Coordinates of C-alpha atoms and ligand atoms in Angstrom, one line a residue:
X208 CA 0.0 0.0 0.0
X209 CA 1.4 3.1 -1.0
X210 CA 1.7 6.5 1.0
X211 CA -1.3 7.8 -0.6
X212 CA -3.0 4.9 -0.4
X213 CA -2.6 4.9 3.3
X214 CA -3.9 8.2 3.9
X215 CA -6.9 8.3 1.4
X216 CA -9.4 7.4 4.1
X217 CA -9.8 8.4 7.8
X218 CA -11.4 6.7 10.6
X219 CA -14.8 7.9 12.1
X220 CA -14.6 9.0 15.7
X221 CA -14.8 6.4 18.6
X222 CA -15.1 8.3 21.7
X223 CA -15.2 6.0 25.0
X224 CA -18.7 7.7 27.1
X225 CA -17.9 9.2 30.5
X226 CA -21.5 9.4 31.4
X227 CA -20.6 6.7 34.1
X228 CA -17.9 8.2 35.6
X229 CA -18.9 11.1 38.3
X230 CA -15.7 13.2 39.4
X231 CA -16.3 15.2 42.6
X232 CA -15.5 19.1 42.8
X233 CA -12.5 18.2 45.7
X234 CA -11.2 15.4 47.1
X235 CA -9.6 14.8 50.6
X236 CA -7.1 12.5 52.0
X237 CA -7.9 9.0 52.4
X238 CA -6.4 8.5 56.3
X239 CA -8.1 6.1 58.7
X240 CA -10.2 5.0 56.7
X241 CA -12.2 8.2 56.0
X242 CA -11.7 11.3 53.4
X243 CA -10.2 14.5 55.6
X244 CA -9.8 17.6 55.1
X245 CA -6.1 18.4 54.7
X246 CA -4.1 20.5 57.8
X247 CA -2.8 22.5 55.2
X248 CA -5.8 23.9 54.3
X249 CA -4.2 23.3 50.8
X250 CA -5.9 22.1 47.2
X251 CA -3.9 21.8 44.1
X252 CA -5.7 21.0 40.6
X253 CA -5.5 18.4 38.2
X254 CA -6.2 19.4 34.5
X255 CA -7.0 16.8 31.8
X256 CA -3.7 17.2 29.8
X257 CA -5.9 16.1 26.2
X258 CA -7.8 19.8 26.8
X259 CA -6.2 21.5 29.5
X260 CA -9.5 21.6 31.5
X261 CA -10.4 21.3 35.5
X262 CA -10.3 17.8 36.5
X263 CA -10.8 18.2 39.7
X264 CA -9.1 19.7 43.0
X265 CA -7.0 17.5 45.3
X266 CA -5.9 18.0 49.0
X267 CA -2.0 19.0 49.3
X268 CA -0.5 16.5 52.6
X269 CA 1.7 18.5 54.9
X270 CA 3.9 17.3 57.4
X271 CA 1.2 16.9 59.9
X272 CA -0.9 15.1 57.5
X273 CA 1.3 12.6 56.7
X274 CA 2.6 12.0 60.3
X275 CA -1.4 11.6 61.0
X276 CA -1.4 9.0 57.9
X277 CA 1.6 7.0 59.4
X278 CA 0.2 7.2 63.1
X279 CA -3.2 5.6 60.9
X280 CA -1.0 3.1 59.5
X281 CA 0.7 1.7 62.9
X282 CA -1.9 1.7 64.7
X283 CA -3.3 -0.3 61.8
X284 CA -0.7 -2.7 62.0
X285 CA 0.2 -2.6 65.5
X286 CA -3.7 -3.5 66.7
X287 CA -5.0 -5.6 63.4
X288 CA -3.4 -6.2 60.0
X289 CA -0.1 -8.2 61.6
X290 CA -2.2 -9.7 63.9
X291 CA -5.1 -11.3 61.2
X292 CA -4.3 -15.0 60.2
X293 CA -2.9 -14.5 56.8
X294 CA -6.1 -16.2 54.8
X295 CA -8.1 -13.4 55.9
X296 CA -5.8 -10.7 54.7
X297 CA -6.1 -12.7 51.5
X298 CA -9.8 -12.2 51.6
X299 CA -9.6 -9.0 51.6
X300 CA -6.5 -8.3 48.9
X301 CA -9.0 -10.5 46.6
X302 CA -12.6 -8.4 47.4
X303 CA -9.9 -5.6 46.7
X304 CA -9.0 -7.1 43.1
X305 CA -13.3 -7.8 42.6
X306 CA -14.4 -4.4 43.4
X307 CA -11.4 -3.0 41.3
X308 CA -12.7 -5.3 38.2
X309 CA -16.2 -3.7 38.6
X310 CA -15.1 -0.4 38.4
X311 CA -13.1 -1.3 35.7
X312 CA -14.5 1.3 32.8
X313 CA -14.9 3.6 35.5
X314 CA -11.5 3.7 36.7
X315 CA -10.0 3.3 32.7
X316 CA -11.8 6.4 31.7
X317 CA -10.8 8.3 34.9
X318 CA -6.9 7.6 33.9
X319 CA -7.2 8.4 30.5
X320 CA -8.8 11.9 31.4
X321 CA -6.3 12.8 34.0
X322 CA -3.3 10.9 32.7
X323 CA -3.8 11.6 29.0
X324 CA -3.1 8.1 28.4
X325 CA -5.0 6.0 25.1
X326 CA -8.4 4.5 26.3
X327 CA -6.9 1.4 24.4
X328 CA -4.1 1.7 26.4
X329 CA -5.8 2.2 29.9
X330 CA -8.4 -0.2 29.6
X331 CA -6.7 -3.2 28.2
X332 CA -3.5 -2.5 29.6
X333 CA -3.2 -0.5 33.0
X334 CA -6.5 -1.0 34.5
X335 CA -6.6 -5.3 34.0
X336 CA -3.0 -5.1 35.0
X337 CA -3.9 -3.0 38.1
X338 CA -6.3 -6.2 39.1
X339 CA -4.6 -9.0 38.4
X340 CA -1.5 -7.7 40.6
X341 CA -4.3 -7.4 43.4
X342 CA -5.2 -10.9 42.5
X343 CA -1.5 -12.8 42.2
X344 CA -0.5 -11.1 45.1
X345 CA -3.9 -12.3 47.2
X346 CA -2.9 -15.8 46.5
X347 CA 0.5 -15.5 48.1
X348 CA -0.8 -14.1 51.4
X349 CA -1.3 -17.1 53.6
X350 CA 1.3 -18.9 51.2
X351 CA 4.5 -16.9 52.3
X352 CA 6.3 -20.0 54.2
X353 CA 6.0 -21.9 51.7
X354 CA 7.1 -19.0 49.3
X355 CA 10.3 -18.9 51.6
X356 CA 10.5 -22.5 53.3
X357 CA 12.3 -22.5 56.6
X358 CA 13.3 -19.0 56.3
X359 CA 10.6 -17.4 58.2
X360 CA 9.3 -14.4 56.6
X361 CA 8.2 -12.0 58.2
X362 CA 6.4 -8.2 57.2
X363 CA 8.3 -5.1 57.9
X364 CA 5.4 -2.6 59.1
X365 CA 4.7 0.6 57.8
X366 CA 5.0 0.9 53.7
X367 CA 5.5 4.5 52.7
X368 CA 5.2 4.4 49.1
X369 CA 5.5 7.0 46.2
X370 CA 4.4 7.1 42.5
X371 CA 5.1 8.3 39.2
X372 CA 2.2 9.5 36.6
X373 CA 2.9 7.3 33.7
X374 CA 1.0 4.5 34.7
X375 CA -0.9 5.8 38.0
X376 CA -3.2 2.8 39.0
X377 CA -1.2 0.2 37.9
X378 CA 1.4 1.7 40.0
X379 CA -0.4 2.0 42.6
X380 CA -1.5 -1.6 42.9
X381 CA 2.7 -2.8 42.4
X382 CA 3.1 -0.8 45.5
X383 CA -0.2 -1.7 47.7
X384 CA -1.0 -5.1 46.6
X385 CA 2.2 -6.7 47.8
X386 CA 2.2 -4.7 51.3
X387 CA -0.9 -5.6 52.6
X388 CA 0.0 -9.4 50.8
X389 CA 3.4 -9.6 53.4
X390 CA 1.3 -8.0 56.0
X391 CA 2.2 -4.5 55.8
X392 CA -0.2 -1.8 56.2
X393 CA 1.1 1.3 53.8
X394 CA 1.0 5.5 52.8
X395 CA 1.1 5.7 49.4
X396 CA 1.5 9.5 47.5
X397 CA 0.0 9.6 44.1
X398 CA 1.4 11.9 41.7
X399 CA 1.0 15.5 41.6
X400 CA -0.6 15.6 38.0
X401 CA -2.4 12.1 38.3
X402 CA -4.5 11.6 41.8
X403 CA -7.6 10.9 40.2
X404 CA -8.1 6.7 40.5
X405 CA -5.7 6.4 43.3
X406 CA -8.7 8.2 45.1
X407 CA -10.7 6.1 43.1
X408 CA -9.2 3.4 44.5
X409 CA -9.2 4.7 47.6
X410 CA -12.9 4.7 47.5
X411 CA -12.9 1.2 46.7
X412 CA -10.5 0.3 49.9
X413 CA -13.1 2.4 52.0
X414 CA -16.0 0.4 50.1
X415 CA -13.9 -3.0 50.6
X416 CA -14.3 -2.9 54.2
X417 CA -10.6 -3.2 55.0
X418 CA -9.9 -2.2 58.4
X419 CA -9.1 1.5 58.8
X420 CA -5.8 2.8 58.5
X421 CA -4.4 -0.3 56.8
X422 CA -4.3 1.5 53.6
X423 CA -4.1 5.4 53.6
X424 CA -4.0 7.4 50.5
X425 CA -2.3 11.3 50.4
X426 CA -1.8 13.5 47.7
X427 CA 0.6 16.0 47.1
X428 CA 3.6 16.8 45.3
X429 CA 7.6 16.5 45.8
X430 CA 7.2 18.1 50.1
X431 CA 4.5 15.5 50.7
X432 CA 6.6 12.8 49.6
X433 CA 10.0 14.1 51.3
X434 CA 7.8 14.5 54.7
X435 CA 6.7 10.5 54.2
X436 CA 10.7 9.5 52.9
X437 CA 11.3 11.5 56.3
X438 CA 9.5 10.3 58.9
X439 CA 10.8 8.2 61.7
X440 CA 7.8 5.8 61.7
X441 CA 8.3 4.5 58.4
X442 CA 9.9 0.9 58.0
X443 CA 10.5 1.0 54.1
X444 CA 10.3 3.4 51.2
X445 CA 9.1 2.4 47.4
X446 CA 9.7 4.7 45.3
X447 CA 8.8 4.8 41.6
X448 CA 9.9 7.9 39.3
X449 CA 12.9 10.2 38.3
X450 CA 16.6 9.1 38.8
X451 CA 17.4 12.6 40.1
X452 CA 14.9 11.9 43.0
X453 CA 15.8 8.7 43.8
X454 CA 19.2 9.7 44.9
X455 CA 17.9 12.1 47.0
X456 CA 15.9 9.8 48.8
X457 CA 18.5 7.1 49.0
X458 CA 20.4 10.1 50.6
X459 CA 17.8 11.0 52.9
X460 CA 17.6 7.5 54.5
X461 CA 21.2 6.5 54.6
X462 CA 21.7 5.3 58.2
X463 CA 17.7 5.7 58.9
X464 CA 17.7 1.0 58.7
X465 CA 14.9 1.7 56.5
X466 CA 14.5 -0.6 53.8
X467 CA 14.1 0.9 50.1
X468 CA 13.1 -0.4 46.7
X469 CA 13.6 2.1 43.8
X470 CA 12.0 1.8 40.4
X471 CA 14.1 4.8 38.4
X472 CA 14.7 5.9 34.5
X473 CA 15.3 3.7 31.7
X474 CA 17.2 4.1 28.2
X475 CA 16.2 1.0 27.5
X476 CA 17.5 -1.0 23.8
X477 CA 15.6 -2.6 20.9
X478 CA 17.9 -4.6 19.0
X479 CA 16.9 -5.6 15.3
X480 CA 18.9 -8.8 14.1
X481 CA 18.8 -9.0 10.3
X482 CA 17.3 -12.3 10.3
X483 CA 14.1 -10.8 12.6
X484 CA 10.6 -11.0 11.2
X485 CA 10.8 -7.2 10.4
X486 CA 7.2 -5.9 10.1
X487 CA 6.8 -7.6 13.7
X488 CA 9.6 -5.7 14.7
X489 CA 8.6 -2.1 13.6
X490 CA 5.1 -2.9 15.6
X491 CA 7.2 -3.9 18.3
X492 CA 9.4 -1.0 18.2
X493 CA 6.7 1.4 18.0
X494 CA 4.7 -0.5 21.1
X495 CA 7.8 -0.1 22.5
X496 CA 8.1 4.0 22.4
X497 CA 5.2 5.8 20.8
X498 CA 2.2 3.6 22.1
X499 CA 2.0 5.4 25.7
X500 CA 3.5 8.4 24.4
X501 CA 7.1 7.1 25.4
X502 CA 5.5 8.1 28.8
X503 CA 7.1 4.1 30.0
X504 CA 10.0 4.0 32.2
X505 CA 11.3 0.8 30.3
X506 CA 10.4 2.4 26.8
X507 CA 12.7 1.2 23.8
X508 CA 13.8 4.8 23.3
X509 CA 17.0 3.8 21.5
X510 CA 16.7 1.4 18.8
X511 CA 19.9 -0.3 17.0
X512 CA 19.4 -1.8 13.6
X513 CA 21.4 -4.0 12.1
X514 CA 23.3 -2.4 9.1
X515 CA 21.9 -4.6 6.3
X516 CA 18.4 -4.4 7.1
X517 CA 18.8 -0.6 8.7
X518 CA 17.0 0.9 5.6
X519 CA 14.4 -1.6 5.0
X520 CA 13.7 -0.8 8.6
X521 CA 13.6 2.9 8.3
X522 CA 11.5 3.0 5.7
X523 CA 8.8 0.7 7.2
X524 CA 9.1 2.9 10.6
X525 CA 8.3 5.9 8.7
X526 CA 5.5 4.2 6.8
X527 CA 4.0 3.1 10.1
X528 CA 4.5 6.2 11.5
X529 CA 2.3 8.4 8.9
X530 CA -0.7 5.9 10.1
X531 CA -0.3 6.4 14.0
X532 CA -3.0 8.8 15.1
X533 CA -2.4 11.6 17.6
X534 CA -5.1 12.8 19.3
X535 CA -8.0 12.7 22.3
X536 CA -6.9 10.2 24.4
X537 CA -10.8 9.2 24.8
X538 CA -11.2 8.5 21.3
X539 CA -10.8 4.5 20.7
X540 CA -8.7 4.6 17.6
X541 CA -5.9 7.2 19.0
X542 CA -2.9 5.5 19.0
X543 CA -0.7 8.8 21.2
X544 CA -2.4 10.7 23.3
X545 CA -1.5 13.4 25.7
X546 CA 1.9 14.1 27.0
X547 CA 1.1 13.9 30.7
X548 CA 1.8 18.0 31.3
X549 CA 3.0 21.0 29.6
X550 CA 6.4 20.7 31.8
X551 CA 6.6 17.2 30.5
X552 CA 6.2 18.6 27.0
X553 CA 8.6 21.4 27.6
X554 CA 11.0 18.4 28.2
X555 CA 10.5 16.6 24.9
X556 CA 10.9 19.8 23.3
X557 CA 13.9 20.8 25.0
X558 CA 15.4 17.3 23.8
X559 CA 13.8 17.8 20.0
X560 CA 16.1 20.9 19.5
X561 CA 18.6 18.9 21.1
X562 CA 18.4 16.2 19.0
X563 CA 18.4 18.5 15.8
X564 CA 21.9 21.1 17.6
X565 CA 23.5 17.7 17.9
X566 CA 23.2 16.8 14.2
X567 CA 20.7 14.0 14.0
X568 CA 18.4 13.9 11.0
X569 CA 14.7 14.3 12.7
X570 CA 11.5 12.3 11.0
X571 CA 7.9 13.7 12.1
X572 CA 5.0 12.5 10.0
X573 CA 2.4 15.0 9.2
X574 CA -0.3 14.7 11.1
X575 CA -2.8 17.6 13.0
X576 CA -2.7 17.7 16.4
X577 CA -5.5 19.1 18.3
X578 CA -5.2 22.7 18.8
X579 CA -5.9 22.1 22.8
X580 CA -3.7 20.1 24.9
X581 CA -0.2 19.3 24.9
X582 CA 0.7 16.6 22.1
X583 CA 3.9 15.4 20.1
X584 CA 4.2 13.8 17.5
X585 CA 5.8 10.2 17.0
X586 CA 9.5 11.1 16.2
X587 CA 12.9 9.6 14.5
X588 CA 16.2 10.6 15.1
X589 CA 18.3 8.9 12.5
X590 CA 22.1 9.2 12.2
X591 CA 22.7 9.5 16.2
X592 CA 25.7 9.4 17.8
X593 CA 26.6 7.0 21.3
X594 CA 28.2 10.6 22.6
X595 CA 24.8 12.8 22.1
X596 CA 22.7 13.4 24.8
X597 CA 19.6 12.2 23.1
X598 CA 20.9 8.9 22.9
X599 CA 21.9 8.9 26.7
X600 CA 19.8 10.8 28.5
X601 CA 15.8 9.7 29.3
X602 CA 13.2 12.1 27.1
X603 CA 10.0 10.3 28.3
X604 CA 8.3 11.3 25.5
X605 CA 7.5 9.4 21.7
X606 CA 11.1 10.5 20.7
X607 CA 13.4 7.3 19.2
X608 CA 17.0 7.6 18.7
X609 CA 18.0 5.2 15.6
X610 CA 21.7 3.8 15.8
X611 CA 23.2 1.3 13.4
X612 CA 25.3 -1.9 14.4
X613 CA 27.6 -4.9 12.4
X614 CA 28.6 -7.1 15.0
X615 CA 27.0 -8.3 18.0
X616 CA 29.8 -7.3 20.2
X617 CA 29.2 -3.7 18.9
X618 CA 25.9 -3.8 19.5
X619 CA 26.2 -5.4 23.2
X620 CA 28.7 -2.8 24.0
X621 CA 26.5 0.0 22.6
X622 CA 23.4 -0.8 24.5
X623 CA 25.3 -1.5 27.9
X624 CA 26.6 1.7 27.3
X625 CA 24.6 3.6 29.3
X626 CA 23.9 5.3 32.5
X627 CA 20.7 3.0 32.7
X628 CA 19.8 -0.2 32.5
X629 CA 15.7 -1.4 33.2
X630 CA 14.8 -3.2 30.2
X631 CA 15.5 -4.2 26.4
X632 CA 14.4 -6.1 23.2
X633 CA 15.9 -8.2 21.1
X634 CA 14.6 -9.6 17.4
X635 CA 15.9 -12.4 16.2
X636 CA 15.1 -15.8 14.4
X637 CA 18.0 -17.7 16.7
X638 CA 17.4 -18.6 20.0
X639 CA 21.2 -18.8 21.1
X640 CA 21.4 -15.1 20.2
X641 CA 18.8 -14.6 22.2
X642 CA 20.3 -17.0 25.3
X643 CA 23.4 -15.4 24.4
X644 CA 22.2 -11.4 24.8
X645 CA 20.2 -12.0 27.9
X646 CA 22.9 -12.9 29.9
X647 CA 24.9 -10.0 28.4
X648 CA 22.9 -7.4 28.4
X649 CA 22.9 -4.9 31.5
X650 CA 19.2 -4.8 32.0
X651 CA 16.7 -6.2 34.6
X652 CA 14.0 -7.5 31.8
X653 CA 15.0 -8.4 28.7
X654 CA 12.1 -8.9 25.9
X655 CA 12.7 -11.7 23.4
X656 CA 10.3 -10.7 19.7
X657 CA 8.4 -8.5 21.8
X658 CA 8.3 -5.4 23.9
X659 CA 6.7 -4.1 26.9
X660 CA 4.9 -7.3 28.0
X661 CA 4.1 -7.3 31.8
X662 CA 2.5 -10.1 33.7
X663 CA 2.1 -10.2 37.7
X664 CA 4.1 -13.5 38.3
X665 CA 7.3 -11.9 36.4
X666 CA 9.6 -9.4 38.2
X667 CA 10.5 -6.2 37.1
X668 CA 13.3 -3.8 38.6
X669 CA 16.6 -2.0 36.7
X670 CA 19.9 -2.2 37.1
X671 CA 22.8 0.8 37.5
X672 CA 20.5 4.1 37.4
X673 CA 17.3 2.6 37.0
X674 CA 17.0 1.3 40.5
X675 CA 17.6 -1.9 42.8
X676 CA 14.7 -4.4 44.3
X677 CA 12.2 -6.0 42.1
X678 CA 8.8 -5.5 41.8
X679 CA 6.3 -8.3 40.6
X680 CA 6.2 -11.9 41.3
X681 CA 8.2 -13.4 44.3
X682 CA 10.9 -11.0 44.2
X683 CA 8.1 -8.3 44.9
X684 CA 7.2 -9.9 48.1
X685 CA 10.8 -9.7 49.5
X686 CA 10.8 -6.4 48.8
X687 CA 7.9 -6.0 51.9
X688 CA 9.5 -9.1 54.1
X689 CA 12.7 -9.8 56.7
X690 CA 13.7 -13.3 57.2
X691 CA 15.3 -14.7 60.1
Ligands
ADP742 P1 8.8 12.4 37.3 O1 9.9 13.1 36.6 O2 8.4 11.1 36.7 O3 7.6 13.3 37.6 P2 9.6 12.5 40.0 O4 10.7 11.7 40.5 O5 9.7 14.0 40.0 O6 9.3 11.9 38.6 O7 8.2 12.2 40.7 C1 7.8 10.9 41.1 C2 7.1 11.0 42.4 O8 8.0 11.4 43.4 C3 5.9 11.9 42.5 O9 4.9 11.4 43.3 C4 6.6 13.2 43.1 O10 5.6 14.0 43.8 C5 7.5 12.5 44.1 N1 8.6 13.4 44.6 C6 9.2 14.4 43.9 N2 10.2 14.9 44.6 C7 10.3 14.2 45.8 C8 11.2 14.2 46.9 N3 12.2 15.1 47.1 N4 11.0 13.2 47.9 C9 10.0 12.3 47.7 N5 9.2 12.3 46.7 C10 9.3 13.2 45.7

């Protein structure tokens, strides 16, 4: 099908209803099992980033109100959640996962509108995601001996957890599920630009019956989560977002005995073997970075061809990429929707003109994006070098940095080189290339003919910048656990 072809016909609009979705005006912290008003006095807004209007208003957590959540969540465990037999914690972790499931279209739309995410993206992705970790990690509950024989596991006590905005419910539920799982009770922050279904969920946990103040759920932006890092009555810290603030908070704790997970940046590599089924490939490489708006921690943001089918490549990338369509996140056939926030967007622009200084050949297909809201379009950098910053530093946008490679050495030695080091892809026919690259490769997940594929049961954590501990599957309940 040629270019013209391609473009001769348009699909009709698909837009997801909201009708069963009711926002309120202002939300409040969930502590003790009940929505407060914040000490601070303070509200912050949310704004749908798709057309920059009002979401809603959310309470800003100060000190106090995040020493009262704590004191909520050890009284919590100190009185009931470490002292229920296991199988009932389970019972609740599942009624959890149910209630989630029910509120499933509710919860999908709510993320779209206030992450600016695809509703194809939040509803087959995120939101059944978000369940089944409530779901794997129920079944481990009254299981955890037998998870660790003979080493006597036991939980930690207060979980103060913070998250990012990419993926704000599914985040939410890697952090909470295994907690409450290990028996921990936790605090969890949502993000600054994405509270709207962790209060969702939050009305779900009050709905669930869980005991009060085993779960509590603040809002607020980078003080509120230094006050919870802070704070003396905190056991362990999980942290989710930007490299730069990860230090900080492994500073902050240093000598505190508090345990800490961190879930950081990525840079991650997409290796193309010549020998790879090549049109699966360029639909893997563009799941990989412009599905999500690049908006994924472990996106394939640097992609290395090899240099006999580089062209072929290139050309069918920048075929596919004149069919993605930009636009409302609500609409069903949208394949990129909103970058989360204009600051975000002011980063991806900062790194376009980067890209273009450094003297990198920059691909944009035409396409109109809405004249509200902040949007990019999918974008190529071809001819980049290791040395320039777009090909070492995170964007977090649906920017790809294109490199070349002959040999396999070169190409292990290119994609190691970097600061980073959560996740790549490799496409290949052989399997011992495969065998061979995963045990080479400096990166906690490596995808094999596919990209960004997350299941419960399977751990996921980086390696160098992008973090340390492991979130998902059995490794994720260590992360919550002491042993003996
Ligand atoms: P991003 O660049 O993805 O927004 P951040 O690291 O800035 O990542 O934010 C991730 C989460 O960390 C958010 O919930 C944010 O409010 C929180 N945060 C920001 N600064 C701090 C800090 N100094 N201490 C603890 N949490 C913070």
């Amino acid at each position: 099908m040629g270019k013209e072809t391609q473009n001769m016909w348009s699909y009709a609009p698909a837009l997801e209803g909201t009708g069963h979705l009711t926002i309120q005006k202002k939300y409040g912290l969930f502590i003790n099992g009940e929505f407060v008003k914040p000490n601070s006095g303070k509200y912050f807004k949310s704004i749908n980033p798709a057309n920059e209007e009002l979401i809603a208003e959310f309470a800003e957590a100060n000190e106090k109100d995040v020493d009262l959540a704590v004191k909520a969540a050890r009284t919590a465990y100190d009185k009931t959640w470490s002292k229920m037999p296991a199988k009932e914690r389970g019972k609740y972790i599942y009624r959890i996962a149910r209630m989630m499931q029910e509120r499933a279209r509710e919860l999908a739309v709510a993320e779209c509108l206030d992450a600016g995410k695809t509703i194809r993206e939040a509803r087959d992705i995120d939101v059944p995601l978000a369940c089944n970790h409530f779901f794997y990690y129920a079944g481990w509950a009254d299981k955890l001996n037998e998870a660790f024989p003979g080493k006597k596991p036991k939980s930690l006590g207060v979980a103060g957890q913070i998250i990012p905005w990419n993926f704000p419910i599914l985040m939410a539920a890697w952090k909470i599920a295994p907690a409450l799982a290990t028996g921990n009770t936790v605090v969890l922050k949502a993000a600054e630009t994405t509270p709207l279904t962790a209060m969702i969920l939050a009305e779900i946990i009050q709905e669930s019956g869980l005991p009060n103040g085993v779960v509590n759920i603040i809002t607020g932006a980078g003080k509120t989560g230094a006050a919870l890092v802070k704070h003396p009555d905190v056991n362990k810290i999980a942290f989710t977002g930007s490299t730069e603030v990860g230090k900080l908070i492994q500073k902050s704790i240093a000598g505190s005995g508090k345990k800490l997970t961190l879930e950081l940046g990525g840079k991650s590599a997409n290796i193309i073997f010549e020998d790879a089924p090549l049109d699966q490939a360029v639909e893997g490489i563009v799941n990989g970075i412009f599905f999500n708006q690049g908006h994924v921690c472990c996106a394939g943001s640097r992609l290395f061809v090899q240099e006999s089918v580089a062209q072929k490549v290139i050309e069918k990338l920048k075929f596919r990429l004149e069919s993605l369509i930009v636009g409302n996140p609500l609409d069903k056939n949208t394949d990129i929707g909103a970058i989360n926030s204009k600051a975000q967007l002011e980063t991806i622009e900062k790194y376009l003109k980067i890209g273009k200084e450094e003297g990198a050949e920059m691909f944009q297909p035409k396409c109109d994006l809405p004249k509200k809201g902040y949007y990019c379009p999918p974008t190529l950098f071809l001819d980049v070098a290791q040395s320039n910053r777009i090909s070492q530093e995170e964007i977090f946008g649906p920017v790809l940095a294109i490199q070349t490679f002959r040999s396999i050495d070169e190409v292990i030695q290119k994609a190691n080189n970097s600061p980073y080091g959560l996740a790549a892809g490799v496409w290949t026919d052989k399997g011992s290339r495969i065998f061979n690259l995963t045990t080479q490769l400096r990166a906690g997940v490596v995808w094999a003919n596919t990209y960004n594929k997350f299941d419960p049961s399977s751990p996921f954590g980086g390696y160098k910048e992008s973090g340390f501990g492991r979130e998902g599957g059995l490794h994720g309940l260590t992360a919550y656990l002491k042993f003996d």
